[in-house]
JSON list of N, CA and C in Angstrom, two decimals:
[
{"chain": "A", "resi": 47, "resn": "MET", "atom": "N", "xyz": [68.90, 99.23, 103.02]},
{"chain": "A", "resi": 47, "resn": "MET", "atom": "CA", "xyz": [69.70, 99.62, 104.16]},
{"chain": "A", "resi": 47, "resn": "MET", "atom": "C", "xyz": [68.82, 99.55, 105.42]},
{"chain": "A", "resi": 48, "resn": "SER", "atom": "N", "xyz": [69.40, 99.03, 106.49]},
{"chain": "A", "resi": 48, "resn": "SER", "atom": "CA", "xyz": [68.63, 98.88, 107.72]},
{"chain": "A", "resi": 48, "resn": "SER", "atom": "C", "xyz": [68.39, 100.23, 108.37]},
{"chain": "A", "resi": 49, "resn": "LYS", "atom": "N", "xyz": [67.37, 100.27, 109.19]},
{"chain": "A", "resi": 49, "resn": "LYS", "atom": "CA", "xyz": [67.02, 101.50, 109.91]},
{"chain": "A", "resi": 49, "resn": "LYS", "atom": "C", "xyz": [68.18, 101.91, 110.83]},
{"chain": "A", "resi": 50, "resn": "ARG", "atom": "N", "xyz": [68.77, 100.96, 111.50]},
{"chain": "A", "resi": 50, "resn": "ARG", "atom": "CA", "xyz": [69.85, 101.27, 112.43]},
{"chain": "A", "resi": 50, "resn": "ARG", "atom": "C", "xyz": [71.06, 101.82, 111.68]},
{"chain": "A", "resi": 51, "resn": "LEU", "atom": "N", "xyz": [71.40, 101.22, 110.54]},
{"chain": "A", "resi": 51, "resn": "LEU", "atom": "CA", "xyz": [72.54, 101.73, 109.77]},
{"chain": "A", "resi": 51, "resn": "LEU", "atom": "C", "xyz": [72.27, 103.14, 109.28]},
{"chain": "A", "resi": 52, "resn": "GLU", "atom": "N", "xyz": [71.06, 103.39, 108.83]},
{"chain": "A", "resi": 52, "resn": "GLU", "atom": "CA", "xyz": [70.70, 104.75, 108.40]},
{"chain": "A", "resi": 52, "resn": "GLU", "atom": "C", "xyz": [70.84, 105.74, 109.55]},
{"chain": "A", "resi": 53, "resn": "GLN", "atom": "N", "xyz": [70.41, 105.34, 110.73]},
{"chain": "A", "resi": 53, "resn": "GLN", "atom": "CA", "xyz": [70.56, 106.22, 111.91]},
{"chain": "A", "resi": 53, "resn": "GLN", "atom": "C", "xyz": [72.03, 106.47, 112.22]},
{"chain": "A", "resi": 54, "resn": "MET", "atom": "N", "xyz": [72.85, 105.43, 112.12]},
{"chain": "A", "resi": 54, "resn": "MET", "atom": "CA", "xyz": [74.28, 105.57, 112.41]},
{"chain": "A", "resi": 54, "resn": "MET", "atom": "C", "xyz": [74.93, 106.49, 111.37]},
{"chain": "A", "resi": 55, "resn": "ARG", "atom": "N", "xyz": [74.52, 106.38, 110.13]},
{"chain": "A", "resi": 55, "resn": "ARG", "atom": "CA", "xyz": [75.09, 107.24, 109.08]},
{"chain": "A", "resi": 55, "resn": "ARG", "atom": "C", "xyz": [74.69, 108.71, 109.31]},
{"chain": "A", "resi": 56, "resn": "ARG", "atom": "N", "xyz": [73.47, 108.93, 109.73]},
{"chain": "A", "resi": 56, "resn": "ARG", "atom": "CA", "xyz": [73.01, 110.31, 109.99]},
{"chain": "A", "resi": 56, "resn": "ARG", "atom": "C", "xyz": [73.68, 110.90, 111.24]},
{"chain": "A", "resi": 57, "resn": "ASN", "atom": "N", "xyz": [74.02, 110.06, 112.19]},
{"chain": "A", "resi": 57, "resn": "ASN", "atom": "CA", "xyz": [74.59, 110.52, 113.46]},
{"chain": "A", "resi": 57, "resn": "ASN", "atom": "C", "xyz": [75.76, 109.62, 113.85]},
{"chain": "A", "resi": 58, "resn": "PRO", "atom": "N", "xyz": [76.89, 109.70, 113.16]},
{"chain": "A", "resi": 58, "resn": "PRO", "atom": "CA", "xyz": [78.01, 108.81, 113.44]},
{"chain": "A", "resi": 58, "resn": "PRO", "atom": "C", "xyz": [78.63, 109.01, 114.82]},
{"chain": "A", "resi": 59, "resn": "ARG", "atom": "N", "xyz": [78.43, 110.15, 115.44]},
{"chain": "A", "resi": 59, "resn": "ARG", "atom": "CA", "xyz": [78.96, 110.42, 116.78]},
{"chain": "A", "resi": 59, "resn": "ARG", "atom": "C", "xyz": [77.96, 110.13, 117.87]},
{"chain": "A", "resi": 60, "resn": "GLY", "atom": "N", "xyz": [76.87, 109.46, 117.52]},
{"chain": "A", "resi": 60, "resn": "GLY", "atom": "CA", "xyz": [75.83, 109.15, 118.50]},
{"chain": "A", "resi": 60, "resn": "GLY", "atom": "C", "xyz": [76.31, 108.16, 119.55]},
{"chain": "A", "resi": 61, "resn": "ASP", "atom": "N", "xyz": [75.43, 107.80, 120.40]},
{"chain": "A", "resi": 61, "resn": "ASP", "atom": "CA", "xyz": [75.74, 106.89, 121.52]},
{"chain": "A", "resi": 61, "resn": "ASP", "atom": "C", "xyz": [75.64, 105.45, 121.07]},
{"chain": "A", "resi": 62, "resn": "TRP", "atom": "N", "xyz": [76.49, 105.07, 120.11]},
{"chain": "A", "resi": 62, "resn": "TRP", "atom": "CA", "xyz": [76.46, 103.71, 119.55]},
{"chain": "A", "resi": 62, "resn": "TRP", "atom": "C", "xyz": [77.39, 102.80, 120.32]},
{"chain": "A", "resi": 63, "resn": "SER", "atom": "N", "xyz": [76.99, 101.58, 120.46]},
{"chain": "A", "resi": 63, "resn": "SER", "atom": "CA", "xyz": [77.81, 100.59, 121.18]},
{"chain": "A", "resi": 63, "resn": "SER", "atom": "C", "xyz": [78.40, 99.60, 120.19]},
{"chain": "A", "resi": 64, "resn": "MET", "atom": "N", "xyz": [79.31, 98.79, 120.68]},
{"chain": "A", "resi": 64, "resn": "MET", "atom": "CA", "xyz": [79.87, 97.73, 119.83]},
{"chain": "A", "resi": 64, "resn": "MET", "atom": "C", "xyz": [78.78, 96.74, 119.45]},
{"chain": "A", "resi": 65, "resn": "ARG", "atom": "N", "xyz": [77.78, 96.59, 120.30]},
{"chain": "A", "resi": 65, "resn": "ARG", "atom": "CA", "xyz": [76.65, 95.69, 120.01]},
{"chain": "A", "resi": 65, "resn": "ARG", "atom": "C", "xyz": [75.88, 96.24, 118.77]},
{"chain": "A", "resi": 66, "resn": "ASP", "atom": "N", "xyz": [75.73, 97.58, 118.67]},
{"chain": "A", "resi": 66, "resn": "ASP", "atom": "CA", "xyz": [75.09, 98.19, 117.51]},
{"chain": "A", "resi": 66, "resn": "ASP", "atom": "C", "xyz": [75.90, 97.91, 116.24]},
{"chain": "A", "resi": 67, "resn": "VAL", "atom": "N", "xyz": [77.20, 98.06, 116.33]},
{"chain": "A", "resi": 67, "resn": "VAL", "atom": "CA", "xyz": [78.06, 97.83, 115.16]},
{"chain": "A", "resi": 67, "resn": "VAL", "atom": "C", "xyz": [77.94, 96.39, 114.72]},
{"chain": "A", "resi": 68, "resn": "LYS", "atom": "N", "xyz": [77.99, 95.46, 115.66]},
{"chain": "A", "resi": 68, "resn": "LYS", "atom": "CA", "xyz": [77.88, 94.05, 115.31]},
{"chain": "A", "resi": 68, "resn": "LYS", "atom": "C", "xyz": [76.52, 93.73, 114.70]},
{"chain": "A", "resi": 69, "resn": "ALA", "atom": "N", "xyz": [75.45, 94.32, 115.23]},
{"chain": "A", "resi": 69, "resn": "ALA", "atom": "CA", "xyz": [74.11, 94.07, 114.69]},
{"chain": "A", "resi": 69, "resn": "ALA", "atom": "C", "xyz": [74.00, 94.54, 113.25]},
{"chain": "A", "resi": 70, "resn": "VAL", "atom": "N", "xyz": [74.57, 95.71, 112.96]},
{"chain": "A", "resi": 70, "resn": "VAL", "atom": "CA", "xyz": [74.54, 96.22, 111.59]},
{"chain": "A", "resi": 70, "resn": "VAL", "atom": "C", "xyz": [75.33, 95.30, 110.66]},
{"chain": "A", "resi": 71, "resn": "CYS", "atom": "N", "xyz": [76.48, 94.85, 111.12]},
{"chain": "A", "resi": 71, "resn": "CYS", "atom": "CA", "xyz": [77.28, 93.93, 110.31]},
{"chain": "A", "resi": 71, "resn": "CYS", "atom": "C", "xyz": [76.53, 92.62, 110.06]},
{"chain": "A", "resi": 72, "resn": "ASP", "atom": "N", "xyz": [75.89, 92.12, 111.09]},
{"chain": "A", "resi": 72, "resn": "ASP", "atom": "CA", "xyz": [75.13, 90.87, 110.96]},
{"chain": "A", "resi": 72, "resn": "ASP", "atom": "C", "xyz": [73.97, 91.03, 110.00]},
{"chain": "A", "resi": 73, "resn": "GLU", "atom": "N", "xyz": [73.31, 92.21, 110.03]},
{"chain": "A", "resi": 73, "resn": "GLU", "atom": "CA", "xyz": [72.20, 92.46, 109.13]},
{"chain": "A", "resi": 73, "resn": "GLU", "atom": "C", "xyz": [72.68, 92.43, 107.67]},
{"chain": "A", "resi": 74, "resn": "GLY", "atom": "N", "xyz": [73.86, 92.95, 107.44]},
{"chain": "A", "resi": 74, "resn": "GLY", "atom": "CA", "xyz": [74.40, 92.99, 106.09]},
{"chain": "A", "resi": 74, "resn": "GLY", "atom": "C", "xyz": [75.20, 91.76, 105.74]},
{"chain": "A", "resi": 75, "resn": "ARG", "atom": "N", "xyz": [75.19, 90.81, 106.66]},
{"chain": "A", "resi": 75, "resn": "ARG", "atom": "CA", "xyz": [75.93, 89.55, 106.48]},
{"chain": "A", "resi": 75, "resn": "ARG", "atom": "C", "xyz": [77.43, 89.77, 106.31]},
{"chain": "A", "resi": 76, "resn": "HIS", "atom": "N", "xyz": [77.93, 90.80, 107.01]},
{"chain": "A", "resi": 76, "resn": "HIS", "atom": "CA", "xyz": [79.38, 91.04, 107.05]},
{"chain": "A", "resi": 76, "resn": "HIS", "atom": "C", "xyz": [79.88, 90.49, 108.38]},
{"chain": "A", "resi": 77, "resn": "SER", "atom": "N", "xyz": [80.81, 89.63, 108.29]},
{"chain": "A", "resi": 77, "resn": "SER", "atom": "CA", "xyz": [81.34, 89.01, 109.50]},
{"chain": "A", "resi": 77, "resn": "SER", "atom": "C", "xyz": [82.52, 89.83, 110.03]},
{"chain": "A", "resi": 78, "resn": "MET", "atom": "N", "xyz": [82.42, 90.22, 111.30]},
{"chain": "A", "resi": 78, "resn": "MET", "atom": "CA", "xyz": [83.51, 90.97, 111.94]},
{"chain": "A", "resi": 78, "resn": "MET", "atom": "C", "xyz": [83.89, 90.22, 113.21]},
{"chain": "A", "resi": 79, "resn": "SER", "atom": "N", "xyz": [85.18, 90.08, 113.41]},
{"chain": "A", "resi": 79, "resn": "SER", "atom": "CA", "xyz": [85.65, 89.48, 114.65]},
{"chain": "A", "resi": 79, "resn": "SER", "atom": "C", "xyz": [85.57, 90.50, 115.77]},
{"chain": "A", "resi": 80, "resn": "ALA", "atom": "N", "xyz": [85.70, 90.04, 116.99]},
{"chain": "A", "resi": 80, "resn": "ALA", "atom": "CA", "xyz": [85.67, 90.96, 118.14]},
{"chain": "A", "resi": 80, "resn": "ALA", "atom": "C", "xyz": [86.77, 92.00, 118.01]},
{"chain": "A", "resi": 81, "resn": "ALA", "atom": "N", "xyz": [87.94, 91.60, 117.52]},
{"chain": "A", "resi": 81, "resn": "ALA", "atom": "CA", "xyz": [89.05, 92.54, 117.35]},
{"chain": "A", "resi": 81, "resn": "ALA", "atom": "C", "xyz": [88.71, 93.62, 116.32]},
{"chain": "A", "resi": 82, "resn": "GLU", "atom": "N", "xyz": [88.06, 93.23, 115.23]},
{"chain": "A", "resi": 82, "resn": "GLU", "atom": "CA", "xyz": [87.68, 94.20, 114.19]},
{"chain": "A", "resi": 82, "resn": "GLU", "atom": "C", "xyz": [86.62, 95.16, 114.73]},
{"chain": "A", "resi": 83, "resn": "ILE", "atom": "N", "xyz": [85.67, 94.65, 115.49]},
{"chain": "A", "resi": 83, "resn": "ILE", "atom": "CA", "xyz": [84.64, 95.52, 116.08]},
{"chain": "A", "resi": 83, "resn": "ILE", "atom": "C", "xyz": [85.30, 96.50, 117.04]},
{"chain": "A", "resi": 84, "resn": "GLY", "atom": "N", "xyz": [86.22, 96.00, 117.87]},
{"chain": "A", "resi": 84, "resn": "GLY", "atom": "CA", "xyz": [86.92, 96.88, 118.82]},
{"chain": "A", "resi": 84, "resn": "GLY", "atom": "C", "xyz": [87.71, 97.95, 118.10]},
{"chain": "A", "resi": 85, "resn": "ARG", "atom": "N", "xyz": [88.39, 97.59, 117.05]},
{"chain": "A", "resi": 85, "resn": "ARG", "atom": "CA", "xyz": [89.18, 98.57, 116.28]},
{"chain": "A", "resi": 85, "resn": "ARG", "atom": "C", "xyz": [88.27, 99.63, 115.66]},
{"chain": "A", "resi": 86, "resn": "PHE", "atom": "N", "xyz": [87.15, 99.17, 115.10]},
{"chain": "A", "resi": 86, "resn": "PHE", "atom": "CA", "xyz": [86.17, 100.11, 114.53]},
{"chain": "A", "resi": 86, "resn": "PHE", "atom": "C", "xyz": [85.67, 101.06, 115.61]},
{"chain": "A", "resi": 87, "resn": "ALA", "atom": "N", "xyz": [85.31, 100.50, 116.77]},
{"chain": "A", "resi": 87, "resn": "ALA", "atom": "CA", "xyz": [84.79, 101.33, 117.85]},
{"chain": "A", "resi": 87, "resn": "ALA", "atom": "C", "xyz": [85.82, 102.36, 118.31]},
{"chain": "A", "resi": 88, "resn": "LEU", "atom": "N", "xyz": [87.06, 101.96, 118.44]},
{"chain": "A", "resi": 88, "resn": "LEU", "atom": "CA", "xyz": [88.08, 102.91, 118.88]},
{"chain": "A", "resi": 88, "resn": "LEU", "atom": "C", "xyz": [88.28, 104.04, 117.89]},
{"chain": "A", "resi": 89, "resn": "GLN", "atom": "N", "xyz": [88.10, 103.75, 116.63]},
{"chain": "A", "resi": 89, "resn": "GLN", "atom": "CA", "xyz": [88.31, 104.74, 115.58]},
{"chain": "A", "resi": 89, "resn": "GLN", "atom": "C", "xyz": [87.10, 105.61, 115.36]},
{"chain": "A", "resi": 90, "resn": "ASN", "atom": "N", "xyz": [85.90, 105.12, 115.66]},
{"chain": "A", "resi": 90, "resn": "ASN", "atom": "CA", "xyz": [84.69, 105.81, 115.20]},
{"chain": "A", "resi": 90, "resn": "ASN", "atom": "C", "xyz": [83.69, 106.20, 116.30]},
{"chain": "A", "resi": 91, "resn": "LEU", "atom": "N", "xyz": [83.75, 105.59, 117.45]},
{"chain": "A", "resi": 91, "resn": "LEU", "atom": "CA", "xyz": [82.76, 105.89, 118.46]},
{"chain": "A", "resi": 91, "resn": "LEU", "atom": "C", "xyz": [83.32, 106.86, 119.50]},
{"chain": "A", "resi": 92, "resn": "PRO", "atom": "N", "xyz": [82.47, 107.72, 120.08]},
{"chain": "A", "resi": 92, "resn": "PRO", "atom": "CA", "xyz": [82.95, 108.64, 121.11]},
{"chain": "A", "resi": 92, "resn": "PRO", "atom": "C", "xyz": [83.51, 107.90, 122.30]},
{"chain": "A", "resi": 93, "resn": "HIS", "atom": "N", "xyz": [84.48, 108.51, 122.95]},
{"chain": "A", "resi": 93, "resn": "HIS", "atom": "CA", "xyz": [85.14, 107.89, 124.10]},
{"chain": "A", "resi": 93, "resn": "HIS", "atom": "C", "xyz": [84.81, 108.68, 125.38]},
{"chain": "A", "resi": 94, "resn": "ASP", "atom": "N", "xyz": [84.71, 107.96, 126.47]},
{"chain": "A", "resi": 94, "resn": "ASP", "atom": "CA", "xyz": [84.53, 108.59, 127.78]},
{"chain": "A", "resi": 94, "resn": "ASP", "atom": "C", "xyz": [85.91, 108.77, 128.38]},
{"chain": "A", "resi": 95, "resn": "ASN", "atom": "N", "xyz": [86.35, 109.99, 128.43]},
{"chain": "A", "resi": 95, "resn": "ASN", "atom": "CA", "xyz": [87.70, 110.27, 128.94]},
{"chain": "A", "resi": 95, "resn": "ASN", "atom": "C", "xyz": [87.70, 110.55, 130.44]},
{"chain": "A", "resi": 96, "resn": "GLY", "atom": "N", "xyz": [86.64, 110.20, 131.13]},
{"chain": "A", "resi": 96, "resn": "GLY", "atom": "CA", "xyz": [86.52, 110.52, 132.54]},
{"chain": "A", "resi": 96, "resn": "GLY", "atom": "C", "xyz": [86.79, 109.45, 133.44]}
]
């Protein structure tokens, strides 16, 4: 498991970007489209409501 993925698992509400999600997917050779990354981010990453 990559260091970044381990960090994301320990702190899923951290300040992660879609770039981080894509990097983890690329490390694991999982291909995600931009739409899939966006959907994941909307469901899992904190939102700025301001």
